[in-house]
PDB file of C-alpha atoms in Angstrom:
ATOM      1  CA  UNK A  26      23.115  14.758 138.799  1.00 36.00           C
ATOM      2  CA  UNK A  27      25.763  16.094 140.459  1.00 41.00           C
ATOM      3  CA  UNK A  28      26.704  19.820 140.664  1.00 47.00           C
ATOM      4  CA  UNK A  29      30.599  20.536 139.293  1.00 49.00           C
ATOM      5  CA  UNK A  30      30.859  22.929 142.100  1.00 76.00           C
ATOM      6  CA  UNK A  31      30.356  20.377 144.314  1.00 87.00           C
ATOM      7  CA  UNK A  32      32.016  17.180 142.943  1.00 94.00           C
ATOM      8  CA  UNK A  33      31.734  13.741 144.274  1.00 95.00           C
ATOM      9  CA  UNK A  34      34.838  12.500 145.430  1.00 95.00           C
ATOM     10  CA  UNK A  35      36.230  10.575 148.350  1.00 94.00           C
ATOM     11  CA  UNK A  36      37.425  13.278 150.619  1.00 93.00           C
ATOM     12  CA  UNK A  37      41.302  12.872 152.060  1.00 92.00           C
ATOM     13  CA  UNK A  38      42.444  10.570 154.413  1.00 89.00           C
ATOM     14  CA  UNK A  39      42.579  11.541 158.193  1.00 86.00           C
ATOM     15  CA  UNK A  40      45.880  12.150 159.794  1.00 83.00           C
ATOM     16  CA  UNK A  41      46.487   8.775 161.311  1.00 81.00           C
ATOM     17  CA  UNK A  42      47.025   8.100 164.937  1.00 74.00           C
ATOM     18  CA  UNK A  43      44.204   8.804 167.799  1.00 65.00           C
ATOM     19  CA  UNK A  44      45.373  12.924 168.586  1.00 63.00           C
ATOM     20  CA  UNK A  45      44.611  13.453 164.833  1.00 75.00           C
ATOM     21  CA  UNK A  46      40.737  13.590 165.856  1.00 82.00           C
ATOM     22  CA  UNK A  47      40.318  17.367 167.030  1.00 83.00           C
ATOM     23  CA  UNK A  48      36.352  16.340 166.956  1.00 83.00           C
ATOM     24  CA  UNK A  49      36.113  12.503 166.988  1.00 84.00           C
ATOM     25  CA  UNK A  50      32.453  11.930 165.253  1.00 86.00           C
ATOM     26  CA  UNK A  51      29.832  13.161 167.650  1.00 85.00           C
ATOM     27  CA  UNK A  52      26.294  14.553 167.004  1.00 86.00           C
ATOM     28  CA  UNK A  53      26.040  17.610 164.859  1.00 84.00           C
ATOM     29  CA  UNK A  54      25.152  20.838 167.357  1.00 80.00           C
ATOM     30  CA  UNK A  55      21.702  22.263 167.403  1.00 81.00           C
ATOM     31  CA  UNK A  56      21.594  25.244 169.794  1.00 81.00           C
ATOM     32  CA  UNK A  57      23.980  28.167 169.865  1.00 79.00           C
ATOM     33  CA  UNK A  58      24.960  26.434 173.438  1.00 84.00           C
ATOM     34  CA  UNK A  59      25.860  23.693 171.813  1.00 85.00           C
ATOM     35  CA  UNK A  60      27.955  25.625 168.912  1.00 79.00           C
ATOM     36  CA  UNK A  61      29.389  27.193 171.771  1.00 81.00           C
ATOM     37  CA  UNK A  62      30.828  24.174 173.502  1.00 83.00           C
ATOM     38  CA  UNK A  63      31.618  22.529 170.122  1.00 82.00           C
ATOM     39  CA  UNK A  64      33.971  26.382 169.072  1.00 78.00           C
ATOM     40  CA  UNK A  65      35.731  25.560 172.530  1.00 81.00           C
ATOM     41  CA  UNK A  66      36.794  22.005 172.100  1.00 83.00           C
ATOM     42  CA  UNK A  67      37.766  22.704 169.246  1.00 80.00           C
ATOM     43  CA  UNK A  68      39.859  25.428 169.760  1.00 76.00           C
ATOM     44  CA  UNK A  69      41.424  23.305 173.234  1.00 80.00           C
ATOM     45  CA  UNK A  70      42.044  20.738 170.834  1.00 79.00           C
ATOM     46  CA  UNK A  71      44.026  23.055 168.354  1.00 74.00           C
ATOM     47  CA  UNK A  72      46.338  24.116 170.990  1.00 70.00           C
ATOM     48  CA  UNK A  73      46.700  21.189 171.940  1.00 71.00           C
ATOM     49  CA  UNK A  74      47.430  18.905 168.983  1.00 62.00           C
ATOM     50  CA  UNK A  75      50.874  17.344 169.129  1.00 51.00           C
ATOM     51  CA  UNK A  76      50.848  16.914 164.774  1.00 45.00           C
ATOM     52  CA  UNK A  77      52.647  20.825 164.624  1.00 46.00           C
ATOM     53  CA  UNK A  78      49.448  22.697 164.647  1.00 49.00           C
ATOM     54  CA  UNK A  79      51.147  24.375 168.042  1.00 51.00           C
ATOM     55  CA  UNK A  80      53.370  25.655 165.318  1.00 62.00           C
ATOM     56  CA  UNK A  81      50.760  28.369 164.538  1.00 65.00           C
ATOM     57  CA  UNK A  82      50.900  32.026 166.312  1.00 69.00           C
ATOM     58  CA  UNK A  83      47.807  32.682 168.255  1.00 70.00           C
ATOM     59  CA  UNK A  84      46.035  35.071 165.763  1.00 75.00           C
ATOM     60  CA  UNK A  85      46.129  32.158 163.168  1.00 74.00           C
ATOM     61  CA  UNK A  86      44.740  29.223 165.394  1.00 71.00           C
ATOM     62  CA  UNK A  87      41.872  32.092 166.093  1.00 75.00           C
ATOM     63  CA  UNK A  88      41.360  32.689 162.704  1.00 82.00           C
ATOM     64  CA  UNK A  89      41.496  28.786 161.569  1.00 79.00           C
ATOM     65  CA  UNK A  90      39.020  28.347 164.256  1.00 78.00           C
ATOM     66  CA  UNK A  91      36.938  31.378 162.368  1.00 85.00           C
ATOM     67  CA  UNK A  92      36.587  29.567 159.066  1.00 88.00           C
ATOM     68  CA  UNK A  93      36.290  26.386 160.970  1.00 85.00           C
ATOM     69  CA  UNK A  94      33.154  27.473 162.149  1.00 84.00           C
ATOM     70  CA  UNK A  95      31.954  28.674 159.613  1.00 88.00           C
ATOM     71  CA  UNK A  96      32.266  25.540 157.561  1.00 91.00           C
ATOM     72  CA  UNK A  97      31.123  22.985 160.186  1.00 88.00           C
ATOM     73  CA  UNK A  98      28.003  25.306 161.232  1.00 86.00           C
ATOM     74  CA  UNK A  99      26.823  25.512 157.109  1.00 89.00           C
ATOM     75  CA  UNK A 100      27.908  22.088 156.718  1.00 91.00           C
ATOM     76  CA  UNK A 101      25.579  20.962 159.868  1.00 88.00           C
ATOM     77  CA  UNK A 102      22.996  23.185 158.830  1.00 86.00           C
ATOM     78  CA  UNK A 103      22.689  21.833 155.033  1.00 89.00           C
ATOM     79  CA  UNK A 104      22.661  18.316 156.656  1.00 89.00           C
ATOM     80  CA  UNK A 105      19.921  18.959 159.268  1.00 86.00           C
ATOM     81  CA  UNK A 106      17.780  21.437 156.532  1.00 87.00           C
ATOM     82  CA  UNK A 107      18.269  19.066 153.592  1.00 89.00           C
ATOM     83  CA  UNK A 108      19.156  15.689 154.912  1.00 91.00           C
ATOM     84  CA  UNK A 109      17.729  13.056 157.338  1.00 93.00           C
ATOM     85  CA  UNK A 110      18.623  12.353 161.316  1.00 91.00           C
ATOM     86  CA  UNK A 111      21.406  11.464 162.474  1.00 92.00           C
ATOM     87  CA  UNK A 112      23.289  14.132 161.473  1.00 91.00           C
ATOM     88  CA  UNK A 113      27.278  13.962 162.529  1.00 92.00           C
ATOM     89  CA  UNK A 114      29.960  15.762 162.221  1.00 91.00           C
ATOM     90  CA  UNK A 115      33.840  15.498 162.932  1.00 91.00           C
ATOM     91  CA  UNK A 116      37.070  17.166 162.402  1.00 90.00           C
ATOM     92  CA  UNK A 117      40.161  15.265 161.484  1.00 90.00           C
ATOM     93  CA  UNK A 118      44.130  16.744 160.839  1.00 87.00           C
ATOM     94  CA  UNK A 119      44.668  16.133 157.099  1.00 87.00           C
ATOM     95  CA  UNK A 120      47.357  16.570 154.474  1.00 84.00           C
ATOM     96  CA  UNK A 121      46.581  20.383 153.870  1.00 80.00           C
ATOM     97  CA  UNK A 122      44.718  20.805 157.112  1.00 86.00           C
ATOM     98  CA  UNK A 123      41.655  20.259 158.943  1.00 89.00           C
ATOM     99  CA  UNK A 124      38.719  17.963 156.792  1.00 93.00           C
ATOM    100  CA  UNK A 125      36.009  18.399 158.332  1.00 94.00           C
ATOM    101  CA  UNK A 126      33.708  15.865 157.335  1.00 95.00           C
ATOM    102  CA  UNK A 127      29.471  15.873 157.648  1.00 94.00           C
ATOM    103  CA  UNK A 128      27.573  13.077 157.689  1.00 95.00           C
ATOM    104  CA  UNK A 129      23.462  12.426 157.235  1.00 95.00           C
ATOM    105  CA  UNK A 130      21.059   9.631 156.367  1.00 96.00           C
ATOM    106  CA  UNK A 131      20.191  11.160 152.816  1.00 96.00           C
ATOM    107  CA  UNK A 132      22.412   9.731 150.849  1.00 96.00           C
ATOM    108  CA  UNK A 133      20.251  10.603 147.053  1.00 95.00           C
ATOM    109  CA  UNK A 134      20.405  14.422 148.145  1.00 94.00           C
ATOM    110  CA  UNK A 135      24.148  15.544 147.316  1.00 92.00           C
ATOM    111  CA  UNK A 136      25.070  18.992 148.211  1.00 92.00           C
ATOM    112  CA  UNK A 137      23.230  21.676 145.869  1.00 84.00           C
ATOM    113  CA  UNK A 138      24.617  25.368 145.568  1.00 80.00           C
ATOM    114  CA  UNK A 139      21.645  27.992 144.948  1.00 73.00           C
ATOM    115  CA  UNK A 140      22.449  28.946 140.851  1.00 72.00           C
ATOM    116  CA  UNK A 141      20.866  32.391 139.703  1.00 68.00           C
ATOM    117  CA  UNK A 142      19.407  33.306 143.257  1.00 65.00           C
ATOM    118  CA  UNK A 143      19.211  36.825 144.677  1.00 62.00           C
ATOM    119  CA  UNK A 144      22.020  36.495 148.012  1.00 58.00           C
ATOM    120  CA  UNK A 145      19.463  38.112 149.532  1.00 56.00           C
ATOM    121  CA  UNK A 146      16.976  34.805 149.504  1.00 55.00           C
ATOM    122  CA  UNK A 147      19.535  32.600 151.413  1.00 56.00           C
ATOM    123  CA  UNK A 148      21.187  29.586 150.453  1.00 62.00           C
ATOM    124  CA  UNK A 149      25.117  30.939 149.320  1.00 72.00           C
ATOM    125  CA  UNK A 150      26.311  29.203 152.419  1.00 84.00           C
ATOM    126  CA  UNK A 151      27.666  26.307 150.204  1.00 90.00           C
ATOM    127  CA  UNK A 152      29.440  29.002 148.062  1.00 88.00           C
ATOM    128  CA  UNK A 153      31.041  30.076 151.102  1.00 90.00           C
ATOM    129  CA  UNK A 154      32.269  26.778 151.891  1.00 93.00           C
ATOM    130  CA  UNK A 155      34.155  26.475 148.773  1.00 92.00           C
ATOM    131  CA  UNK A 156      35.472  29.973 149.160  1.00 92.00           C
ATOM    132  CA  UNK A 157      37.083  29.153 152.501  1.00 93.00           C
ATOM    133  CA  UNK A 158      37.980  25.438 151.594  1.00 93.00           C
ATOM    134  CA  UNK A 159      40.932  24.146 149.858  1.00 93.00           C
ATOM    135  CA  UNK A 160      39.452  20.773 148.781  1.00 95.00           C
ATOM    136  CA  UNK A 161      35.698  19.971 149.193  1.00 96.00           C
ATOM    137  CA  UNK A 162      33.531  17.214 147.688  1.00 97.00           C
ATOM    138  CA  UNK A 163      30.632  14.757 149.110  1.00 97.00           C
ATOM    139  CA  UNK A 164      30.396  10.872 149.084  1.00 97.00           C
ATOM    140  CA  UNK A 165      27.511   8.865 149.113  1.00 97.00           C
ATOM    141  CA  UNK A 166      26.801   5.416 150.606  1.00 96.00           C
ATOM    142  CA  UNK A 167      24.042   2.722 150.279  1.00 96.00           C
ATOM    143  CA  UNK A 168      22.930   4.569 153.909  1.00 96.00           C
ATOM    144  CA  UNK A 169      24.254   7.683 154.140  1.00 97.00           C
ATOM    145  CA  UNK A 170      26.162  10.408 152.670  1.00 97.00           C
ATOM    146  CA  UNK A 171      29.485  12.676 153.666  1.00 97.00           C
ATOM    147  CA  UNK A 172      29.693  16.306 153.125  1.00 97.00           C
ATOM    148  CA  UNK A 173      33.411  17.380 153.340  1.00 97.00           C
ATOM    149  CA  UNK A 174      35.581  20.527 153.052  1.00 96.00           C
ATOM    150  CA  UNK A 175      39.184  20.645 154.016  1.00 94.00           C
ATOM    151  CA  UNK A 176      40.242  24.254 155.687  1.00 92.00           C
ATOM    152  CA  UNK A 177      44.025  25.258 155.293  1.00 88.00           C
ATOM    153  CA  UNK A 178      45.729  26.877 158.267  1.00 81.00           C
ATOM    154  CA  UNK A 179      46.660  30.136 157.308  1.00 73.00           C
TER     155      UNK A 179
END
């Protein structure tokens, strides 16, 4: 059964064209290093993008990248804790932002806020997620499943 806070839909389709890939698919980071290296392409790419994200003032591509984080390290951390290997994860321009889309081989474990659970225990990440998205849903596959959250600009 699927949770209503987390619905199963088809997330939005990427920004078309080959500079709408900030993160083109790639393995999901384990180590802060990697994090780290993951924060500044992403961030290069942002500044970067031709699609009118250069549009943004400096303090709102730094917060973007903020919540972009934020999502894409719970994201990748529910799909290496609770799914199976290979665990990927991407980040596209979309209508309404940036979808950034998680993808593991467990595709009969859908995403699955804590309910009634003391925030101290753990596990409100997924909460968060919807808190700092503006669309968010999963899809599953005969093979795998996507995670996906779409983060607004500003």
């Amino acid at each position: 059964m699927t949770d209503a806070r987390w619905p199963r839909l088809r997330p939005p389709s990427p920004a078309p064209g080959p500079t709408a890939a900030l993160l083109p698919a790639t393995d999901a980071p384990v180590s802060a290093a990697q994090m780290s290296g993951l924060r500044r392409r992403l961030r290069a790419a942002m500044l970067a993008a031709p699609t009118g994200r250069t549009d943004l003032p400096e303090d709102a591509v730094a917060d973007a990248v903020e919540r972009l984080e934020l999502v894409i390290e719970e994201l990748t951390s529910n799909g290496r804790r609770h799914g199976r290997a290979p665990v990927r994860v991407a980040v596209h321009e979309a209508d309404g932002g940036w979808l950034v889309s998680v993808t593991d081989a467990a595709p009969e474990r859908p995403p699955a806020p804590a309910v009634d659970r003391d925030p101290a225990a753990g596990g409100m990440g997924l909460h968060m997620v919807v808190r700092l998205a503006v669309a968010h849903g999963w899809t599953p596959t005969d093979e795998d499943k996507t995670v996906w959250a779409v983060v607004a600009p500003s």
